[in-house]
PDB file of C-alpha atoms in Angstrom:
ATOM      1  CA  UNK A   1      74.215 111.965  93.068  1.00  0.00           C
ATOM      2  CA  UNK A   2      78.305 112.054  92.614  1.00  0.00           C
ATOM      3  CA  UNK A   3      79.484 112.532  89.036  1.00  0.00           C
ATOM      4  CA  UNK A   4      81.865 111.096  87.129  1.00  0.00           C
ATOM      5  CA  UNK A   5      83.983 113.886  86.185  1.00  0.00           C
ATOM      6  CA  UNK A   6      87.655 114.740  84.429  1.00  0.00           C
ATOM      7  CA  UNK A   7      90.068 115.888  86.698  1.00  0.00           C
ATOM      8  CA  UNK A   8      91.610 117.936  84.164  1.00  0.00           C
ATOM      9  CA  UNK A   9      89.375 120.098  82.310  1.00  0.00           C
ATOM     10  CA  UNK A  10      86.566 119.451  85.669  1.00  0.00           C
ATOM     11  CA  UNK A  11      83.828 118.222  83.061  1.00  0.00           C
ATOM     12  CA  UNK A  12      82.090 115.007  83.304  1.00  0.00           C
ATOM     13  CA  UNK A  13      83.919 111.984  81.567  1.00  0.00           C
ATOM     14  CA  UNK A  14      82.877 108.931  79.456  1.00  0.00           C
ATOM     15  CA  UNK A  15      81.032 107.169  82.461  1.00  0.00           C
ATOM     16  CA  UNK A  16      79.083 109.928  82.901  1.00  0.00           C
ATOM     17  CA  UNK A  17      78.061 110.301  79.179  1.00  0.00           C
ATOM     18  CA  UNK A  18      76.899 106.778  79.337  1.00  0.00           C
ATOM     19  CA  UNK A  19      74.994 107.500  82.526  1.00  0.00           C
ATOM     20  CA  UNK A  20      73.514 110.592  81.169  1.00  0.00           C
ATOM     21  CA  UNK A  21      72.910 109.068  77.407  1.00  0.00           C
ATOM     22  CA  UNK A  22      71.142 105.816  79.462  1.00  0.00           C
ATOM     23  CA  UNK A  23      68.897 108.098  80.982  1.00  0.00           C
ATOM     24  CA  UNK A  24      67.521 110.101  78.098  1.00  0.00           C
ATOM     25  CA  UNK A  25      66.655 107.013  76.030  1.00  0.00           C
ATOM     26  CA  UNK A  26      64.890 105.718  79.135  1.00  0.00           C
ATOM     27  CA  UNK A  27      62.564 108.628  78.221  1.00  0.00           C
ATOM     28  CA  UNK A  28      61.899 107.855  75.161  1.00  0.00           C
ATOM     29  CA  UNK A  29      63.613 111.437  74.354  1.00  0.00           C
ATOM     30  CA  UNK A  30      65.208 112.273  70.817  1.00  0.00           C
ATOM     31  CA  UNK A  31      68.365 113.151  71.405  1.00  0.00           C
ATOM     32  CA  UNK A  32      71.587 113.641  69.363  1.00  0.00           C
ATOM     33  CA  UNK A  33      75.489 112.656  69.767  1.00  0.00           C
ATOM     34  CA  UNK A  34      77.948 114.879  68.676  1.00  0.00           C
ATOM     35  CA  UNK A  35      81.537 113.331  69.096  1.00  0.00           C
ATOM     36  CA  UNK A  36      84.301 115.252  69.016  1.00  0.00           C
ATOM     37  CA  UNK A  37      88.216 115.277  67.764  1.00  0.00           C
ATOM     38  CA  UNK A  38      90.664 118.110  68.464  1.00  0.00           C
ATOM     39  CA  UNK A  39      92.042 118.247  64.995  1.00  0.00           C
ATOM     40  CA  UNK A  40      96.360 117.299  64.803  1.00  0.00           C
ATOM     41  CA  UNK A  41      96.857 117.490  68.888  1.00  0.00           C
ATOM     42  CA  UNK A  42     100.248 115.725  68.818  1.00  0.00           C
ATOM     43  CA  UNK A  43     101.332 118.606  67.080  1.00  0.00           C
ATOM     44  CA  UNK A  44      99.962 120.853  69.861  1.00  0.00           C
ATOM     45  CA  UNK A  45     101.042 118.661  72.923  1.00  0.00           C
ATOM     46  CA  UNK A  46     104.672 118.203  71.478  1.00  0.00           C
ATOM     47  CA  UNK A  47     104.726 122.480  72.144  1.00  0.00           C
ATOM     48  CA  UNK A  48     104.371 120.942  75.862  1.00  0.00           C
ATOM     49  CA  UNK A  49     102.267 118.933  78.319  1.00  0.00           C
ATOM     50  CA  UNK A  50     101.235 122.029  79.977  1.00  0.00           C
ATOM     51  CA  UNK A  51      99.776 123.628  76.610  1.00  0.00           C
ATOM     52  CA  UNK A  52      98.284 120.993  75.357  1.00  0.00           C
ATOM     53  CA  UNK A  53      96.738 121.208  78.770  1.00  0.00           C
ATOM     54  CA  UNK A  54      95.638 124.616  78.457  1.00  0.00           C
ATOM     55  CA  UNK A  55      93.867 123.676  75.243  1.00  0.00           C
ATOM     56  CA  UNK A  56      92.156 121.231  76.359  1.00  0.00           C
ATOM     57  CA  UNK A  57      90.797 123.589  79.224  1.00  0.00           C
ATOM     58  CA  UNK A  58      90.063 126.120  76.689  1.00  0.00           C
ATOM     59  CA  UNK A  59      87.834 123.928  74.469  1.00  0.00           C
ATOM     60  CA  UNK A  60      86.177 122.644  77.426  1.00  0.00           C
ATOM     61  CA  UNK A  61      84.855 126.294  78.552  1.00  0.00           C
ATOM     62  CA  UNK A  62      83.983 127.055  75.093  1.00  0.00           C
ATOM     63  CA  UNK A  63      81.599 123.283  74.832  1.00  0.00           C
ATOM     64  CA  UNK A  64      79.958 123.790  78.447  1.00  0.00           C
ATOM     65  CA  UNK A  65      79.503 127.323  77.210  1.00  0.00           C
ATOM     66  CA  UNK A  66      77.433 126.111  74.035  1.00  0.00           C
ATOM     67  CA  UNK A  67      75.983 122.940  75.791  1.00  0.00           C
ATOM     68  CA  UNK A  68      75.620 123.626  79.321  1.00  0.00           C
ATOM     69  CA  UNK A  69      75.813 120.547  81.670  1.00  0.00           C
ATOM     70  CA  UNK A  70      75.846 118.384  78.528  1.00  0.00           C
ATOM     71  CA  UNK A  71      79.600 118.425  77.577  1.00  0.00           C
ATOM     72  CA  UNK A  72      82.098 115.560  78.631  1.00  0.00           C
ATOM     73  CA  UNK A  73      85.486 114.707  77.672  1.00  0.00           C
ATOM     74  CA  UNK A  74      85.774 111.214  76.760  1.00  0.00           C
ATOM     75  CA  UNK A  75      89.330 110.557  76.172  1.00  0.00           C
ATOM     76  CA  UNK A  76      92.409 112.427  75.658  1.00  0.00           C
ATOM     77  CA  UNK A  77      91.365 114.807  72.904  1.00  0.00           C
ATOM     78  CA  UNK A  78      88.099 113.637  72.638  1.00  0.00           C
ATOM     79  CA  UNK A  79      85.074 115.575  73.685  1.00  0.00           C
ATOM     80  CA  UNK A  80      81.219 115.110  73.318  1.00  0.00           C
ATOM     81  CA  UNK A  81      78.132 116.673  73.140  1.00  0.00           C
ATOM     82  CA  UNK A  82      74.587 115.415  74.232  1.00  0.00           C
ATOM     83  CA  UNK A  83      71.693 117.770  72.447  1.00  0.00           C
ATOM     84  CA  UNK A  84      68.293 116.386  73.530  1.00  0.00           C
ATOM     85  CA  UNK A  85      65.257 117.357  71.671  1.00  0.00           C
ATOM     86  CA  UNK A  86      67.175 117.635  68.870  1.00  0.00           C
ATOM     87  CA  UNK A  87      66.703 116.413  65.088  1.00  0.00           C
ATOM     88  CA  UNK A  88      69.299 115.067  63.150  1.00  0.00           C
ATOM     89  CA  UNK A  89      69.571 118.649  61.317  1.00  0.00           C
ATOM     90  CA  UNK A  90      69.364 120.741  63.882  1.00  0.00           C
ATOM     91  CA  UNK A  91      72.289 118.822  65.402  1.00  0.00           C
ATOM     92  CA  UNK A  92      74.501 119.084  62.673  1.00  0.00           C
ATOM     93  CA  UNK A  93      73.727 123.389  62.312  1.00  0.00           C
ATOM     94  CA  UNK A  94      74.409 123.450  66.020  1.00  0.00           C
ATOM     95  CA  UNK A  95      77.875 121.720  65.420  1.00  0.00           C
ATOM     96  CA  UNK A  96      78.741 123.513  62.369  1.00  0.00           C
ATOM     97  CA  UNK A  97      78.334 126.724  64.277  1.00  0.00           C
ATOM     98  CA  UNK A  98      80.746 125.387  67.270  1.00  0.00           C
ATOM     99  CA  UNK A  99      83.015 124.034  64.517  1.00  0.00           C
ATOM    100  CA  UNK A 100      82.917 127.542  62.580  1.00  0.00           C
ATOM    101  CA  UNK A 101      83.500 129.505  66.555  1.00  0.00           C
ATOM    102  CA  UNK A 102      86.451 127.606  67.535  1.00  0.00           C
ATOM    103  CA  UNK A 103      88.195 127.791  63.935  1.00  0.00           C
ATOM    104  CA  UNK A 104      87.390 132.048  64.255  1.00  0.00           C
ATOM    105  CA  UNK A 105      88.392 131.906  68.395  1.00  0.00           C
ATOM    106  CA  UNK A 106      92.267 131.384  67.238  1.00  0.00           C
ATOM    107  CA  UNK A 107      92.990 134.178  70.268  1.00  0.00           C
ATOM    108  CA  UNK A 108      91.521 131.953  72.919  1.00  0.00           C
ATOM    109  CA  UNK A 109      94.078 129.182  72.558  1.00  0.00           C
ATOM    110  CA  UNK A 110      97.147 131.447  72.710  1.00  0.00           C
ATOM    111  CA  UNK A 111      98.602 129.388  70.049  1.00  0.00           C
ATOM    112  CA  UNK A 112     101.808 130.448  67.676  1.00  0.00           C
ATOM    113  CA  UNK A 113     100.646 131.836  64.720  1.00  0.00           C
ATOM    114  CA  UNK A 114     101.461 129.094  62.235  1.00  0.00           C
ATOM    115  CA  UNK A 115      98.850 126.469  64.333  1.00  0.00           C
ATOM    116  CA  UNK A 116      95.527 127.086  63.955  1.00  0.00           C
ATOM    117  CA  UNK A 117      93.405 124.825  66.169  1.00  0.00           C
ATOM    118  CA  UNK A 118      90.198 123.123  64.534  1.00  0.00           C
ATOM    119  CA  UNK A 119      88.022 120.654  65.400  1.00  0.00           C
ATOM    120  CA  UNK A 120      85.952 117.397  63.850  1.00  0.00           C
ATOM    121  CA  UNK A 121      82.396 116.461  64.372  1.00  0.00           C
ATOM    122  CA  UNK A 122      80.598 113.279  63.669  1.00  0.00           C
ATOM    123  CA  UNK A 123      76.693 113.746  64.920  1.00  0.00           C
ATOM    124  CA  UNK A 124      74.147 110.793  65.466  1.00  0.00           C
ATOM    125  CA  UNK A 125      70.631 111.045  66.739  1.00  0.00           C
ATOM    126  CA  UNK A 126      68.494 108.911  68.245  1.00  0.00           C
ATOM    127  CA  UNK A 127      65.965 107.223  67.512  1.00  0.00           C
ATOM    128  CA  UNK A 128      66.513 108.022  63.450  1.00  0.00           C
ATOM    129  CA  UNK A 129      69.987 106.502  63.540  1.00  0.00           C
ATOM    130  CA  UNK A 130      70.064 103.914  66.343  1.00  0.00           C
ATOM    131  CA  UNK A 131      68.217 102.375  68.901  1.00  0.00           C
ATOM    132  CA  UNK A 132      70.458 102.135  71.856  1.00  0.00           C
ATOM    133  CA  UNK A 133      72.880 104.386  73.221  1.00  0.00           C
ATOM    134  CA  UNK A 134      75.682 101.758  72.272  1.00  0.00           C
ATOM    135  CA  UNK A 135      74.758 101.829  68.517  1.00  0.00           C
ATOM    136  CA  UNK A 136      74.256 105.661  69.107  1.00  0.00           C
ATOM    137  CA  UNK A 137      77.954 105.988  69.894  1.00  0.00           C
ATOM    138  CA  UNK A 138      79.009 103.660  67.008  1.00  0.00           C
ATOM    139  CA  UNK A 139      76.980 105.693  64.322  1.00  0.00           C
ATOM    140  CA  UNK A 140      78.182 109.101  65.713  1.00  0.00           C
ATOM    141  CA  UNK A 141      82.352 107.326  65.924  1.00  0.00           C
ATOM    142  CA  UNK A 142      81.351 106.478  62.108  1.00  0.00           C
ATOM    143  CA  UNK A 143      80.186 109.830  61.179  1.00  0.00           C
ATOM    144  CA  UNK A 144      83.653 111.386  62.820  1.00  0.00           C
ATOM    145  CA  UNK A 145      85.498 109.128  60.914  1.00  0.00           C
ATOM    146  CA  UNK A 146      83.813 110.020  57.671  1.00  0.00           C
ATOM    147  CA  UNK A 147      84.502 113.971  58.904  1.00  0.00           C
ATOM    148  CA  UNK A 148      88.710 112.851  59.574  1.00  0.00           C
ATOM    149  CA  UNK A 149      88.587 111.159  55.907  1.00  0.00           C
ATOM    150  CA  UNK A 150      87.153 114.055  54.127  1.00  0.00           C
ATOM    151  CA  UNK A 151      89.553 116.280  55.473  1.00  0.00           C
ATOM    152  CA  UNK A 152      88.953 117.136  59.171  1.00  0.00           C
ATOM    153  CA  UNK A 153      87.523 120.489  60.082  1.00  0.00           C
ATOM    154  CA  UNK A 154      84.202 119.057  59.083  1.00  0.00           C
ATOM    155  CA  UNK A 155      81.331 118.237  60.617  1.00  0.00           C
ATOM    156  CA  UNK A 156      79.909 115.214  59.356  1.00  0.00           C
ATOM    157  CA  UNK A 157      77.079 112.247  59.615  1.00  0.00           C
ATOM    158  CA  UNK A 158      77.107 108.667  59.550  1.00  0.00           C
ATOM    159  CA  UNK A 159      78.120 107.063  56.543  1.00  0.00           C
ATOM    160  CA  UNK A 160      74.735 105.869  55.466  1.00  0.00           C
ATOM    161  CA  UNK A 161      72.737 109.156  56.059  1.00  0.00           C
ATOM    162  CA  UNK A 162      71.994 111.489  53.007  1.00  0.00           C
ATOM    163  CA  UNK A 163      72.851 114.558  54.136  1.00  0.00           C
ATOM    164  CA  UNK A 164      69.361 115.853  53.226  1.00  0.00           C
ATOM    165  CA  UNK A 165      67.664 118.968  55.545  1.00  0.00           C
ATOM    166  CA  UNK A 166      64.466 117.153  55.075  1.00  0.00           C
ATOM    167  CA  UNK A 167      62.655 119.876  56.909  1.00  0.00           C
ATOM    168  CA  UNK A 168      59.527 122.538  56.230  1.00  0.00           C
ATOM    169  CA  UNK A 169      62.364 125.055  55.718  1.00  0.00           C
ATOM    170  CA  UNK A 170      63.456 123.731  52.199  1.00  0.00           C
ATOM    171  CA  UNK A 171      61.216 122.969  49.433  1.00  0.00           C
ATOM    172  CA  UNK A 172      61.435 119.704  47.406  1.00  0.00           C
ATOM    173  CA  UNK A 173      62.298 121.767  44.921  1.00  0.00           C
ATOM    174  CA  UNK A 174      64.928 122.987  46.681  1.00  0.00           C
ATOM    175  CA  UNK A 175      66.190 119.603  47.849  1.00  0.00           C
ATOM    176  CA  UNK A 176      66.130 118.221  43.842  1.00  0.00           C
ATOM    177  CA  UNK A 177      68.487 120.736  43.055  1.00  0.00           C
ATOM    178  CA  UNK A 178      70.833 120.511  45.809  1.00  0.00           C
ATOM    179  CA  UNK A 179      70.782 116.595  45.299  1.00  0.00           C
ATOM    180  CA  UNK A 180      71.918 117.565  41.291  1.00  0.00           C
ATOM    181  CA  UNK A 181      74.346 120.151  42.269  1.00  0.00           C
ATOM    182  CA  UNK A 182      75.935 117.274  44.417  1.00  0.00           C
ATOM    183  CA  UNK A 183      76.267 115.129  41.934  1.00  0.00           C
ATOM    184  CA  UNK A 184      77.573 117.216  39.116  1.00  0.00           C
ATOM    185  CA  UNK A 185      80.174 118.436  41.371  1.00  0.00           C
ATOM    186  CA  UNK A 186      81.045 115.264  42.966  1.00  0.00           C
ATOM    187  CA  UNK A 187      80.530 116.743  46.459  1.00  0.00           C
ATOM    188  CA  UNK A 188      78.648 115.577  49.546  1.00  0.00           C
ATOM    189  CA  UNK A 189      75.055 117.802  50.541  1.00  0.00           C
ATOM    190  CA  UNK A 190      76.726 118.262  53.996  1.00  0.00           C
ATOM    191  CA  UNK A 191      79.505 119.619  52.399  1.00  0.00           C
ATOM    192  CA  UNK A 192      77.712 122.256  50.008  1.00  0.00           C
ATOM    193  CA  UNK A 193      75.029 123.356  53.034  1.00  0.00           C
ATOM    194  CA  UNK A 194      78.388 124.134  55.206  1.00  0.00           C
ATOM    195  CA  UNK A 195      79.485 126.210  52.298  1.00  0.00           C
ATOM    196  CA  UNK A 196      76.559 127.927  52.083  1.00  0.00           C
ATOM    197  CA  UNK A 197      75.901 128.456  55.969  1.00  0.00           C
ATOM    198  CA  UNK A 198      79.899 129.896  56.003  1.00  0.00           C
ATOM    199  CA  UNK A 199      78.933 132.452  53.190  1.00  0.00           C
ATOM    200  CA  UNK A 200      75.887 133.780  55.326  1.00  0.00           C
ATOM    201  CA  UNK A 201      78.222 133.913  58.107  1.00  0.00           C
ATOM    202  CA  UNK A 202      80.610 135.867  56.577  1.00  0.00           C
ATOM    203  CA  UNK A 203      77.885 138.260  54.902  1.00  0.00           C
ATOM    204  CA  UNK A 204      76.330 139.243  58.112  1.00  0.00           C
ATOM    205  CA  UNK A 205      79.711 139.365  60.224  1.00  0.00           C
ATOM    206  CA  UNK A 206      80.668 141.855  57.399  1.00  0.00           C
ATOM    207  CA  UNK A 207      76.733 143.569  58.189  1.00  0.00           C
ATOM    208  CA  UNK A 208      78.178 143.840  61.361  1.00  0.00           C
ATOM    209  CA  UNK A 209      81.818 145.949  60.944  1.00  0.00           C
ATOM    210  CA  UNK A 210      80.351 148.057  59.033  1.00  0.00           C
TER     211      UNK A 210
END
């Protein structure tokens, strides 16, 4: 079957998503949508069409890389991500560590030294925030706006999810606390877990070099 694809960057495009995304809920299949927003690009593209175009490419190697045969560009700077079988929290770990690998691949993008290129996630999934693949796409656009509004270079859920890992890896114990923690610091649970998962980063990268 012929693809819809993106002449420029050679992955599939919108149609496709929809086509792919149509077929998944057929099957019943949990699946999450991860959209995706090359943080300031008119800044980029104004250093030329042709870099802007490079970038683009770039970012598209480094998606199919982490999602193979399940990235598509969808507009100009605008990329997505289908991850079936997915929960909602395994999504948004998935997309913090493609937020956190672009932000640390600055040498990929052969960029001048005062741009650094980052990127912002919203992430849906299916069937816990929608029930269609049209109200799929508008809960994952809301979650990317909520990500733009708290500062880009986030990764971020729809508006009306509680950015709770309700999973057997954290006690309810654990999950009180972070809930309090939130509050008395006036901070989102998304925000404080992508804190956290940065710090463990860092502490084994550092394992690493030494």
């Amino acid at each position: 079957m012929m693809k819809h694809m993106d002449s420029l960057t050679e992955l599939p495009n919108r149609k496709q998503l929809e086509l792919n995304l149509n077929e998944l809920l057929r099957g019943d299949e949990h699946v999450a949508l991860a959209l995706i927003d090359v943080d300031h690009f008119m800044e980029i593209n104004a250093l030329g069409d042709e870099k802007g175009d490079e970038v683009l490419k770039t970012l598209a190697s480094v998606f199919e890389e982490e999602a193979p045969n399940h990235a598509f560009r969808v507009s100009g700077d605008e990329f997505a991500l289908l991850l079936p079988g997915h929960s909602l929290e395994q999504a948004f770990l998935k997309m913090e560590l493609i937020r956190k690998k672009v932000q640390d691949s600055q040498g990929l993008f052969n960029l001048t030294s005062e741009r650094e290129l980052t990127i912002t996630v919203g992430v849906a999934q299916y069937p816990r925030d929608a029930k269609d693949g049209q109200t799929l796409n508008r809960a994952a656009g809301a979650a990317l706006m909520a990500a733009k509004e708290a500062g880009r270079n986030h990764v971020a859920l729809p508006p009306n999810e509680e950015m709770v890992m309700k999973s057997c890896y954290y006690s309810s114990t654990s999950l009180r606390k972070l809930k309090a923690l939130a509050e008395q610091l006036n901070k989102k649970e998304s925000v404080l877990l992508r804190e956290a998962l940065d710090d463990i980063l860092r502490k084994y990268d550092n394992k690493k070099m030494t």
